[in-house]
XYZ file of C-alpha atoms in Angstrom:
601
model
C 79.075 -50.163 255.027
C 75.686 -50.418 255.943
C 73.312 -47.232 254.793
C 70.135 -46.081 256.154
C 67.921 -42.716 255.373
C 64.437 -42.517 257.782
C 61.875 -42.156 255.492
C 60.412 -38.977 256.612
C 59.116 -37.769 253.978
C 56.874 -40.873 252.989
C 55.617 -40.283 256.531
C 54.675 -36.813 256.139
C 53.060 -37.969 252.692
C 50.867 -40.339 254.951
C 50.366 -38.151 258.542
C 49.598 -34.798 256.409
C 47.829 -36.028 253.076
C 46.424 -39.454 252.904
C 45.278 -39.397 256.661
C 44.573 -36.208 258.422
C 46.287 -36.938 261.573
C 47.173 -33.581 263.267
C 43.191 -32.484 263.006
C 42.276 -36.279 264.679
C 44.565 -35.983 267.309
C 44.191 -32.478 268.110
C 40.349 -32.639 268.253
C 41.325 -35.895 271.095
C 43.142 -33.674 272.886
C 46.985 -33.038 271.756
C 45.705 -28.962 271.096
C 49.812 -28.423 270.868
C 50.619 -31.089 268.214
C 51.298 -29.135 265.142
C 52.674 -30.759 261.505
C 55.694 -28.903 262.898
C 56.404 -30.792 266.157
C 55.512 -34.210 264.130
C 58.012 -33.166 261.928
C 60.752 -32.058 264.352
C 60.306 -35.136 266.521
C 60.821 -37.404 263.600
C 63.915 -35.800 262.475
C 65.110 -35.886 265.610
C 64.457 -39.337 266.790
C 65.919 -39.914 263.070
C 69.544 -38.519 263.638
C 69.244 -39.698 267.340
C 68.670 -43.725 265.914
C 70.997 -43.363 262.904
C 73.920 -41.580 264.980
C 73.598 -44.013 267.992
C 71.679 -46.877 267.234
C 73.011 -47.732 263.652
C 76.624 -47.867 264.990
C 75.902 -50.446 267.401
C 73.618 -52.686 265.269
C 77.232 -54.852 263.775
C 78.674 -54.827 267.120
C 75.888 -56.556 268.873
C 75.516 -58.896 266.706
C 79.025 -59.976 266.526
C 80.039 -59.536 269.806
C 76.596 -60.636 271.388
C 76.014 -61.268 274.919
C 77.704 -62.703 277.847
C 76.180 -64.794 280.494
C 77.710 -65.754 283.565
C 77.089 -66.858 287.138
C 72.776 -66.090 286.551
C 73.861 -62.235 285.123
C 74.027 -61.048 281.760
C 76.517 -58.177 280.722
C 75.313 -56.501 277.837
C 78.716 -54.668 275.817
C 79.470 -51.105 276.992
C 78.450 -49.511 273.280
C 74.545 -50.616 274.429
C 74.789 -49.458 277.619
C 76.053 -45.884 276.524
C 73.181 -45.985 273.648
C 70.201 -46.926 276.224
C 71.833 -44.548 278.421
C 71.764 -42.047 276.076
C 68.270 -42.554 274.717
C 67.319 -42.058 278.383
C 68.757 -38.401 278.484
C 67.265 -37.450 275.559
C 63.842 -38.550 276.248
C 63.775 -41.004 273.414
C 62.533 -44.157 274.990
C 59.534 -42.315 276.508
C 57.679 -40.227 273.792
C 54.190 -41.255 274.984
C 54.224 -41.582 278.052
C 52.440 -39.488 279.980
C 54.462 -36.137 281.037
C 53.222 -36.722 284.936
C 55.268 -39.930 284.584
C 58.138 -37.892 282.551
C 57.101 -38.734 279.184
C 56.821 -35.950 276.349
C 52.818 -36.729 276.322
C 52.718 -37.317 272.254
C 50.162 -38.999 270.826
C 49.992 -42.950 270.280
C 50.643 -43.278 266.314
C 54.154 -41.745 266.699
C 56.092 -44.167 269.303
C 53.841 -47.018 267.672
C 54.532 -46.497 263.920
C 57.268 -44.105 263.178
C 59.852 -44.459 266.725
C 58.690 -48.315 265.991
C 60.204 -48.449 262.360
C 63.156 -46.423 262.540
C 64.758 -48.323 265.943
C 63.955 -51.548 264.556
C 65.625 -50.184 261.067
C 68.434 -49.297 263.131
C 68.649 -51.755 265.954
C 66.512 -54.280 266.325
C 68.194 -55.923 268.975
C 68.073 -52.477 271.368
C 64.874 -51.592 270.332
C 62.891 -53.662 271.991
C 63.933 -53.334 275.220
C 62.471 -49.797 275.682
C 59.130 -51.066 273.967
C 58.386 -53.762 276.403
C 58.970 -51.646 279.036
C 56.679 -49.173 277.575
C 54.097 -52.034 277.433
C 54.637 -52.678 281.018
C 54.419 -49.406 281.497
C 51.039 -49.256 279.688
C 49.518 -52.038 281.531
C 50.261 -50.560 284.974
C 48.853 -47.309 284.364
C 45.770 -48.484 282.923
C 45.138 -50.903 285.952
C 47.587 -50.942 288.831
C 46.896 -49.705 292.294
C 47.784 -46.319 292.636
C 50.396 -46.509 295.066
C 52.009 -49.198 292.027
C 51.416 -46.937 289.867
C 53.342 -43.808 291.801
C 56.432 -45.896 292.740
C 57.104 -48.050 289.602
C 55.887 -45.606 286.235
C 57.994 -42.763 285.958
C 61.208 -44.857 286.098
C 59.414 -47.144 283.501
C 58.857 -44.696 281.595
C 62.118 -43.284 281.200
C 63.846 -45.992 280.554
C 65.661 -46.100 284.116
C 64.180 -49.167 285.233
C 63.473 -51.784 282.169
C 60.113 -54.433 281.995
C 59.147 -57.449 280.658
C 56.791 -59.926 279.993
C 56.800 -63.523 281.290
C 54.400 -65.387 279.613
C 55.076 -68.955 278.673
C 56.959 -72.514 279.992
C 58.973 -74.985 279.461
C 55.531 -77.352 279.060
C 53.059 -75.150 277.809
C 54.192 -73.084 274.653
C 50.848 -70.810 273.856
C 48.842 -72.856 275.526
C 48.822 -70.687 278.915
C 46.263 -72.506 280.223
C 48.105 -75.162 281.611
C 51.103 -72.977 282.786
C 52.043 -73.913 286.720
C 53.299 -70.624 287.841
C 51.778 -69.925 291.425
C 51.158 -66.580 293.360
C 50.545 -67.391 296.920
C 48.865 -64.800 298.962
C 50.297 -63.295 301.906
C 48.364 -61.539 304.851
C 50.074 -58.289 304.126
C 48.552 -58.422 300.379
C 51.199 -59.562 298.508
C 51.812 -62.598 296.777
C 54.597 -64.863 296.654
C 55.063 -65.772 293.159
C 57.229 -69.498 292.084
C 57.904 -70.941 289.032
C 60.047 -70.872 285.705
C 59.186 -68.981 282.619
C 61.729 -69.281 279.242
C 61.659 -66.920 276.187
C 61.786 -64.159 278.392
C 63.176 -61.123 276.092
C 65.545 -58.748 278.062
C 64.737 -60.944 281.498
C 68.055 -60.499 282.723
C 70.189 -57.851 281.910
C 72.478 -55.211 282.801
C 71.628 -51.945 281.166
C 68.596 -50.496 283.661
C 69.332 -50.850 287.503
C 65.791 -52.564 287.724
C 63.546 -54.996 285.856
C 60.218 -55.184 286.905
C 58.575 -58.054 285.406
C 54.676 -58.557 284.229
C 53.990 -62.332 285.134
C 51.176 -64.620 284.594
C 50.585 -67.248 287.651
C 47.953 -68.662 289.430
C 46.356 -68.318 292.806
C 45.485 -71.276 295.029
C 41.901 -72.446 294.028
C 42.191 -70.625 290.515
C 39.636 -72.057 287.519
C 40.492 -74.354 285.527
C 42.626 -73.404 282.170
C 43.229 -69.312 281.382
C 40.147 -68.621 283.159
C 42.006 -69.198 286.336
C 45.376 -66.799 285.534
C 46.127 -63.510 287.329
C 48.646 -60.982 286.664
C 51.561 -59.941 289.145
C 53.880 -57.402 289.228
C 57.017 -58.961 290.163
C 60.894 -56.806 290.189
C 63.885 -58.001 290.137
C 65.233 -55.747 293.455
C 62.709 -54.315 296.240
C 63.175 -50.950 298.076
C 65.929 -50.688 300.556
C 62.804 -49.329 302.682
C 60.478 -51.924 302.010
C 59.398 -54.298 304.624
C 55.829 -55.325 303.950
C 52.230 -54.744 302.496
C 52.355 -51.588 299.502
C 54.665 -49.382 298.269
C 53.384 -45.466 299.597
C 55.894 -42.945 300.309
C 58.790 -45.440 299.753
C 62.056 -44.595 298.695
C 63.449 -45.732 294.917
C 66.848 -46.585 296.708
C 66.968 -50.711 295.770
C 67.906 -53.584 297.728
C 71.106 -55.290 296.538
C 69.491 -58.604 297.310
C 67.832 -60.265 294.421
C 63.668 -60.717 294.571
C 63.699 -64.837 294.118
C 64.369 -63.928 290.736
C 67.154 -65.301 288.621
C 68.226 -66.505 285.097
C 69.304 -69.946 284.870
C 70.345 -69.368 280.933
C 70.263 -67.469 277.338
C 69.358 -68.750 274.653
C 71.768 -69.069 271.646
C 69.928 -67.780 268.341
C 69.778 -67.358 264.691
C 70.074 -63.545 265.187
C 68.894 -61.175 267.976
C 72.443 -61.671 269.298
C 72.231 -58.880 271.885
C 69.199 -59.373 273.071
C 68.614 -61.634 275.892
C 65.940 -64.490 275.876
C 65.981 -65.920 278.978
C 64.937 -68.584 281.181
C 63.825 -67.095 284.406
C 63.177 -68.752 287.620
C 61.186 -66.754 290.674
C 61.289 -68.657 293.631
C 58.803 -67.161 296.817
C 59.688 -63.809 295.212
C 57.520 -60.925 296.213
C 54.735 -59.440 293.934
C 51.638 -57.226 293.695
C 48.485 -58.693 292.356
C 47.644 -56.167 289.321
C 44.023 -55.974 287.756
C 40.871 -58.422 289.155
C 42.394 -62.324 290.779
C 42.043 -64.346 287.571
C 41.899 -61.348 284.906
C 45.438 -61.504 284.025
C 44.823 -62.894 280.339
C 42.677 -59.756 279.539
C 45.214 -57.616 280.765
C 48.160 -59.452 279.533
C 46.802 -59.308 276.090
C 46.507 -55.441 276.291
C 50.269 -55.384 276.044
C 50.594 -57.998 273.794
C 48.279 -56.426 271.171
C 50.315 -53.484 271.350
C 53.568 -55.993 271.015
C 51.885 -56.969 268.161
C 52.035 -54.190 266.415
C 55.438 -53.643 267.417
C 56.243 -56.586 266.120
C 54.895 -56.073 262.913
C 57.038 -52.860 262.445
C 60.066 -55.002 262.619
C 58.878 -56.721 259.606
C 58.444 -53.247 257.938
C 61.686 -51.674 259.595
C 63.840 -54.122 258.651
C 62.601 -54.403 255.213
C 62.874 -50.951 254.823
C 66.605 -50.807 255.783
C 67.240 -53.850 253.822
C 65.763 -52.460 250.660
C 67.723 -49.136 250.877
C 71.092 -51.567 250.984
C 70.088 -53.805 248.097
C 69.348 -50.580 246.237
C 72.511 -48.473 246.955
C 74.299 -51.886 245.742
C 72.184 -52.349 242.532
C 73.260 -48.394 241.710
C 76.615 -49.758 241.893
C 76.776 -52.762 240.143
C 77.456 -53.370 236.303
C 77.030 -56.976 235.629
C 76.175 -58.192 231.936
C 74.377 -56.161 229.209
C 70.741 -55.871 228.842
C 69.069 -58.422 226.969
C 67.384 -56.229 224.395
C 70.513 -54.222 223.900
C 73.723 -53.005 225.519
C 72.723 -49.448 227.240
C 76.602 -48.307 227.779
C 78.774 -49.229 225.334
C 81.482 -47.804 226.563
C 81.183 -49.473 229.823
C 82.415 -53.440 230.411
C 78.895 -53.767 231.428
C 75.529 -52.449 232.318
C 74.597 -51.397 235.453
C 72.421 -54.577 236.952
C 69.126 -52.480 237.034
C 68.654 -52.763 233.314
C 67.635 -56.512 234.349
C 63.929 -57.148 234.722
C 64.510 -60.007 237.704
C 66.047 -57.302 239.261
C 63.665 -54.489 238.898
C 60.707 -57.228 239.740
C 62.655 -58.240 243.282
C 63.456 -54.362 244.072
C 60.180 -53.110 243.587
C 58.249 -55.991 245.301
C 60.382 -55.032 248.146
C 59.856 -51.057 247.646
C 56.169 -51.192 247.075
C 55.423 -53.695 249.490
C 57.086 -51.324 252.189
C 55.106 -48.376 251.584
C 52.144 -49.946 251.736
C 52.651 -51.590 254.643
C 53.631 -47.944 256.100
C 50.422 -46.645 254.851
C 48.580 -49.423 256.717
C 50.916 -49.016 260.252
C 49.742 -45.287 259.529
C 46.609 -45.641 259.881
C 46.669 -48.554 262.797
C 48.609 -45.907 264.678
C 45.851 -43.688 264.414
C 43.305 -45.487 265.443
C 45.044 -46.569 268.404
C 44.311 -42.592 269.371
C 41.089 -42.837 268.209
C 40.337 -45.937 270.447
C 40.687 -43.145 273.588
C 38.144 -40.800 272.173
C 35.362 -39.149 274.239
C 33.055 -39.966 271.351
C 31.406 -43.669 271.984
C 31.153 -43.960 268.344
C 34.451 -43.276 267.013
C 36.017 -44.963 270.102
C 33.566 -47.857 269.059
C 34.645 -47.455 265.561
C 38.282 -47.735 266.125
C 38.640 -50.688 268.492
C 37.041 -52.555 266.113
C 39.438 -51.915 263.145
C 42.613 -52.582 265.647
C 40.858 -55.666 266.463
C 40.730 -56.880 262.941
C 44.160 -55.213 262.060
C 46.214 -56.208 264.557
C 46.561 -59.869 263.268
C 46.968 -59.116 259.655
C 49.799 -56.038 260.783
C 51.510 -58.544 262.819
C 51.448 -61.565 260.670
C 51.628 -60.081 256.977
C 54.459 -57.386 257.558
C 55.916 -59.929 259.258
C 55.682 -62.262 256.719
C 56.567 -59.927 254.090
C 59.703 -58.472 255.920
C 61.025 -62.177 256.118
C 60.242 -62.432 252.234
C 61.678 -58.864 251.549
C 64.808 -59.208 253.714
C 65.383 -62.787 251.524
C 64.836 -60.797 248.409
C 67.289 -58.329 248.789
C 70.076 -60.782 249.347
C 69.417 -62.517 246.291
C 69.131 -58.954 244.631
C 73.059 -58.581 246.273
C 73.993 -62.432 244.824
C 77.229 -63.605 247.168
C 77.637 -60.140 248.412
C 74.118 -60.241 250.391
C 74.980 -63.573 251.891
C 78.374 -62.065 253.606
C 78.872 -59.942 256.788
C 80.540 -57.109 254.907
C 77.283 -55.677 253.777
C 74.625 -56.319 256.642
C 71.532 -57.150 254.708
C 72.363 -61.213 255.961
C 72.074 -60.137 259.793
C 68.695 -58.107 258.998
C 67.487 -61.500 257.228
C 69.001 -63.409 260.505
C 67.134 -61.225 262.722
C 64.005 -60.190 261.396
C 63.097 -64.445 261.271
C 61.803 -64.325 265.198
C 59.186 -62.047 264.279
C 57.032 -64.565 262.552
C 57.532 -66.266 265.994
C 57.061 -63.273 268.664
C 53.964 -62.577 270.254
C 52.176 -65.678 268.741
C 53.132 -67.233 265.770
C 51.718 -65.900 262.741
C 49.137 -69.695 261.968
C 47.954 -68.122 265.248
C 47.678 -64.366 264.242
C 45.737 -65.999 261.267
C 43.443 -68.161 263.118
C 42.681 -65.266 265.658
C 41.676 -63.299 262.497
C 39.285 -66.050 260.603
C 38.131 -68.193 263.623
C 37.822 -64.688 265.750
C 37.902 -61.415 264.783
C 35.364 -61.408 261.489
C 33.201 -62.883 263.357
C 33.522 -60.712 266.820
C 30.966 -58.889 267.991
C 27.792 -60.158 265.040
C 30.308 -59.020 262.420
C 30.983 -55.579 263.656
C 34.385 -55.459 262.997
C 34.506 -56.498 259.269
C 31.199 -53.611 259.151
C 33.617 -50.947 259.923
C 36.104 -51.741 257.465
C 33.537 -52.026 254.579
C 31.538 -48.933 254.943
C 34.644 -46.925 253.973
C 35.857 -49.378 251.033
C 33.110 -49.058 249.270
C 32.736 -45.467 249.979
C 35.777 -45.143 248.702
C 35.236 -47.670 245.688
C 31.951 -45.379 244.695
C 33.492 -42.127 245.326
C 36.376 -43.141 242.705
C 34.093 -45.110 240.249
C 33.315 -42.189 237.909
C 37.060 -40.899 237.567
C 38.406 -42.557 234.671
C 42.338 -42.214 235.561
C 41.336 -44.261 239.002
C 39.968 -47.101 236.772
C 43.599 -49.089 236.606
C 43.518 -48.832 240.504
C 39.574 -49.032 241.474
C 38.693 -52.109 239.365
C 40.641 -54.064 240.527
C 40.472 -53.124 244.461
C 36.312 -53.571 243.704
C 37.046 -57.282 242.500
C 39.293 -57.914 245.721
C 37.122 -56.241 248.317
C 33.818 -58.248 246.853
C 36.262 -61.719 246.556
C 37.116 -60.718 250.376
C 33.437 -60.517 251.243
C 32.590 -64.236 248.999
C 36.020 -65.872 250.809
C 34.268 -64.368 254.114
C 31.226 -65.877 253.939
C 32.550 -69.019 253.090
C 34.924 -69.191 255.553
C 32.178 -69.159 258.204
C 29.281 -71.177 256.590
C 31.949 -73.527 256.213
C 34.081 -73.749 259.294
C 30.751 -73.709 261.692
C 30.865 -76.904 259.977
C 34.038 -77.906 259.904
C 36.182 -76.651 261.933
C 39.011 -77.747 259.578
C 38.319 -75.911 256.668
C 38.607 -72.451 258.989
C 41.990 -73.567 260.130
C 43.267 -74.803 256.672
C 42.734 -71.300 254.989
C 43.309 -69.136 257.564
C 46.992 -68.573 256.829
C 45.828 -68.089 252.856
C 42.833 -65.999 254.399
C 45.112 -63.260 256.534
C 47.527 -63.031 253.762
C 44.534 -62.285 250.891
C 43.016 -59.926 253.442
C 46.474 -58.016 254.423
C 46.637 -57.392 250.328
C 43.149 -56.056 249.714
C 44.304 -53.558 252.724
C 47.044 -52.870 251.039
C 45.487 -52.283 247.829
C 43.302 -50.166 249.748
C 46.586 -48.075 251.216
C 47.598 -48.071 247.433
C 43.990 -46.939 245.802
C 43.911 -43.265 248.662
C 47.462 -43.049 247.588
C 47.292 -43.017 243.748
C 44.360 -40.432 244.584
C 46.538 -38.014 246.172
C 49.308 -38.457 243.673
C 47.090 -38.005 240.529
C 46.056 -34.589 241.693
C 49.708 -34.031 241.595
C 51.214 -35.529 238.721
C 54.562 -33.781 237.150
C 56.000 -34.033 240.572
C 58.879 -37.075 241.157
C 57.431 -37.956 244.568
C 53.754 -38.106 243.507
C 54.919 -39.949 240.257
C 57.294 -42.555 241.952
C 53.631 -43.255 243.517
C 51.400 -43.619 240.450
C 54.367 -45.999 239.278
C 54.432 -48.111 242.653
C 50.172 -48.217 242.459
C 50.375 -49.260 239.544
C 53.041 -52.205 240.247
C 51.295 -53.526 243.201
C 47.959 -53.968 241.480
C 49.367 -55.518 238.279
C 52.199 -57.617 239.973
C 51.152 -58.291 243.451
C 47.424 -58.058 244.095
C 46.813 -60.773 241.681
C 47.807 -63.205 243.976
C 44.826 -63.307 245.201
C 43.389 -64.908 243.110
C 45.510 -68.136 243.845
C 45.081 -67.347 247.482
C 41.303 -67.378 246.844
C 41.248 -70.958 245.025
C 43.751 -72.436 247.581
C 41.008 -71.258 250.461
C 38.561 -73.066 248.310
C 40.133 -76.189 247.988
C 39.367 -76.490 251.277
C 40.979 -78.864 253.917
C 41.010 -82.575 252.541
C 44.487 -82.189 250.684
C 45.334 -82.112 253.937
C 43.594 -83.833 256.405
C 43.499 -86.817 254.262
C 47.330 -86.936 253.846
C 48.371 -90.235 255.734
C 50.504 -89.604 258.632
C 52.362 -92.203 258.471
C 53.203 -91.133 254.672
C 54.590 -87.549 255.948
C-alpha cells in the first residue's frame, strides 16, 4: 500500500523561518494572508490530494486511457476527482477572485499545490496547471471581451487548456513549424495544421478545451520571429456567429471547432494522461497578444510550466522517499557488519547498512533542499509583480536564472531519487505491489517536458549568465556573499560556510570561463553546459542548506532543528563535493568529444 504524509511542516520551516514570506507578500498586497490561512490552506489541499487524488494514482495507471473514434474517455474515478477539485476550489487557488479564484498569492499554487498533486497524482495534476497557464496568459494579454468569456471557467477548472506547441517535423525547433492562422474580415483567424505531444488535448473530463496555439499568419518573418499566438477551443458558443465574443452566452455548440485528435500516444508512464496528436482544420480562433509575438507570450506559460515541471521531480521524489523509508523500517535483512544489533532477532533491520543509509539520505536531503530552493522561486514569482522597480527588477532576474536549473536539476534529481529508492526496496521496488516503480515510470517525461533538460542547460550557460551585461548572476551574488561574510566569524557555521565559499568562488572561475571560452568556441559552452547547470543547481542548494543550518543551530536540542544540522551536514560532506568533478569535466573542455569519429560511435 502506497503511503504519503504532505510535508507541512518542512514548509512552514521554510515560509515562516528561513524566508519571511507572509511580511513579502503582505507588503505586495495579500494584507489578509496570515501564517494561519497558509497553514489552513495547506492542510487542506493536503487531506483534499491524499483523500482523492492518492486513491486514483494506481487506477490510472493501470487502467489508463481509452481512445476511440477521435475522443478520449478518461475512467469515471478522474472524472469524480477533477470534479471534485472543482467544488472545492482546489484547481483555482490563484486565480484571481473576479475570475472565481481564492486570490492567494503565487508561491502557494506554484510550490506547495505543485508538490503535493504531483506527489499524489501526477497524471491528474497537470491538467488543472496547464489550464492555469492558459489561464495566465489570457489575462495578462487577451482582449478583454476574451478575457470576460473564457477566464472564469478556466479558472475553475470547468473548461480545461492547453498548449500546442510543436510538430511532427519540427521538435523544439518552432521556427520552422507550418501551422497557419488565416485572417478573416470579421477578425478572426482560421487556424490549420497538426500539432503532437499535446498533454490533455483531447479529453473528456471539462466540457471545453480551449487551446493556446502557435501558427503563422500569411506574410509572417522568417523562423520564430514570424509566430503568433491564437486562442483556439474545441466548441464555440451556441450564440456565436461572427467577429468577438461580448455579451455571449457560455451555452456550447455540439459541433466540433476543426479540432480533432487523430491519436494517443502509448507511454512509459503518464498512463492517464493524454498526449495527443491534434489536427485543427479552418477552425476558428482569436489572435492573442501583438501578430508575430506569440513566442514571447508562449514562453510566459512555459516558464511557469517549467517550474511546474520541476516540482514533479521534487513531488515525486518526495513520495517515493517516504515509501522506500516506511519499507526500510520494516525490513530485517542480514546483520550489521561491525556487529549484530538484535540478537534476538533472525536479522537486523536493513538500516544498520551504510549503502542503505547513503541511498536514503541522498534522497532525503536532496528533497529538502530542493524545497528550500522551489521556496524561494515561488516567492519571487510574487516579488516579480511588485510596485517597487527595484525589487520587481531584482526578482525577474533570479527566476530568469532559476528557472532552468529548477526545471532541469530537480528534474534530474527526482529521476535519480525515484531510481534510488527502488534499489533501496531490492525486487520489492521493481513490482506493482508497492508503487515506487510507477513514480520511477512516470516521473522520466519530466526531463523531457517543456524542453529537454541539454536545453534548460544551454538556456542557462549560453543565455541567462550572460542576460542583461551579467545582471542576473549580480543578483544572486550580492546575497551569497553577504551571507558567506555574515556567517564567517561564527565558528559552528565553519563545517557549512567553508565549503559553500569554495563553491560559490569555483561557480564564479567556471563562469568566467565558460564565456571567455565559448565566445570562442561555441563548443566548449555547449559541452559543459549540462555539467555547468548541475554544479550551479548544487551551490544553490548548498546555499538552501547554509540559511538552514543557521536557523537550526539557534535551535539545537530540538528533533526537527537537529534532523537539519544532520542533513547540512550530509549534503556538504557527501554531495557538494561533486563539484569538484563537475568542475574538471567543464574544464576538459569539448575535444573528447568533438574529436570522437563518427563513424567510430
Amino acid at each position: 500500500m502506497v503511503v504519503w504524509d504532505a510535508p507541512i511542516r518542512d514548509y512552514e520551516f521554510l515560509f515562516n523561518e528561513v524566508f519571511d514570506s507572509i511580511e513579502t507578500v503582505q507588503r505586495l498586497g495579500y494584507d489578509d494572508f496570515d501564517a494561519d490561512y497558509l497553514s489552513m490552506l495547506m492542510e487542506g489541499w493536503a487531506e483534499h490530494a491524499k483523500e482523492v487524488w492518492l486513491p486514483i494514482n494506481a487506477l490510472g495507471d493501470h487502467r489508463g486511457l481509452k481512445f476511440e473514434d477521435g475522443r478520449i474517455t478518461m475512467p469515471q474515478e478522474f472524472r469524480d476527482a477533477y470534479r471534485k477539485g472543482i467544488d472545492e476550489g482546489w484547481l483555482s487557488t490563484s486565480c484571481r477572485p473576479e475570475h472565481g479564484g481564492m486570490g492567494v498569492p503565487i508561491f502557494f499554487q506554484a510550490v506547495t499545490w505543485a508538490e503535493f498533486g504531483t506527489s499524489t497524482c501526477m497524471a491528474l495534476s497537470v491538467l488543472p496547471a496547464l489550464s492555469i497557464g492558459v489561464y495566465e496568459v489570457l489575462r495578462a494579454n487577451g482582449r478583454q471581451d476574451l478575457i470576460d468569456y473564457f477566464a472564469t471557467n478556466l479558472a475553475s477548472g470547468e473548461w480545461a487548456g492547453t498548449m500546442c506547441l510543436t510538430e511532427p517535423h519540427a521538435g523544439t525547433d518552432l521556427g520552422i513549424i507550418t501551422t497557419k492562422a488565416t485572417p478573416q474580415d470579421d477578425g478572426t483567424y482560421r487556424v490549420s495544421g497538426t500539432k503532437i505531444f499535446i498533454t490533455y488535448g483531447e479529453h473528456d473530463m471539462a466540457e471545453n478545451i480551449v487551446h493556446l496555439v502557435l501558427a503563422k499568419a500569411p506574410d509572417a518573418p522568417e523562423g520564430s520571429r514570424g509566430i503568433s499566438l491564437f486562442l483556439v477551443p474545441k466548441h464555440l458558443p451556441k450564440e456565436w456567429e461572427s467577429g468577438g465574443m461580448g455579451g455571449i452566452s457560455h451555452d456550447l455548440s455540439g459541433e466540433l471547432n476543426g479540432i480533432t485528435c487523430s491519436g494517443s500516444e502509448g507511454k512509459m508512464g503518464l498512463h492517464a494522461s493524454p498526449t495527443c496528436v491534434m489536427n485543427f482544420d479552418d477552425s476558428v480562433g482569436w489572435l492573442v497578444g501583438p501578430l508575430h509575438g506569440g513566442m514571447p507570450l508562449m514562453f510566459q506559460m512555459m516558464n511557469r510550466e517549467r517550474v511546474a515541471t520541476g516540482m514533479m521531480g521534487l513531488g515525486l521524489a518526495e513520495i517515493a522517499y517516504q515509501n522506500a523509508l516506511a519499507w526500510a523500517r520494516e525490513r530485517r535483512q542480514g546483520r550489521d557488519i561491525k556487529g549484530i544489533r538484535e540478537p534476538n532477532e533472525r536479522a537486523d533491520n536493513i538500516l544498520v547498512h551504510p549503502d542503505v543509509r547513503r541511498m536514503l539520505l541522498e534522497a532525503k536531503v536532496n528533497n529538502e533542499g530542493c524545497r528550500a530552493l522551489a521556496s524561494w522561486t515561488g516567492l519571487l514569482l510574487d516579488q516579480m509583480h511588485s510596485d517597487d522597480p527595484e525589487e520587481a527588477e531584482r526578482a525577474t532576474a533570479l527566476v530568469a536564472l532559476f528557472t532552468p536549473i529548477v526545471k532541469a536539476h530537480f528534474t534530474d534529481l527526482g529521476c535519480e531519487t525515484t531510481s534510488t529508492c527502488m534499489q533501496v526496496m531490492g525486487g520489492a521496488g521493481y513490482i506493482t505491489e508497492f508503487g515506487v516503480e510507477q513514480f520511477y515510470r512516470d516521473v522520466r517525461i519530466s526531463k523531457i517536458w517543456e524542453g529537454t533538460n541539454g536545453i534548460q542547460a544551454l538556456d542557462l550557460a549560453g543565455r541567462k549568465i550572460t542576460q542583461n551585461m551579467g545582471k542576473n548572476l549580480r543578483h544572486l551574488m550580492w546575497p551569497l556573499t553577504e551571507f558567506i561574510e555574515e556567517n564567517r566569524e561564527i565558528p559552528e557555521m565553519s563545517e557549512f560556510n567553508k565549503p559553500l565559499h569554495q563553491g560559490v568562488r569555483g561557480l564564479q572561475q567556471i563562469t568566467l570561463l565558460m564565456i571567455a571560452e565559448g565566445m570562442a568556441n561555441p563548443h566548449f559552452l555547449a559541452a559543459g553546459a549540462t555539467d555547468y547547470c548541475r554544479y550551479f543547481g548544487n551551490i544553490l542548494l548548498g546555499y538552501m542548506w547554509a540559511r538552514m543550518a543557521r536557523i537550526s543551530l539557534e535551535k539545537k536540542g530540538e528533533p526537527f532543528y537537529d534532523a537539519k544540522l544532520a542533513s547540512a551536514r550530509f549534503f556538504f560532506t557527501r554531495i557538494f563535493p561533486e563539484t569538484i568533478g563537475l568542475a574538471a569535466k567543464i574544464q576538459s573542455g569539448p575535444k573528447p568529444l568533438m574529436d570522437y569519429p563518427a563513424e567510430l560511435f
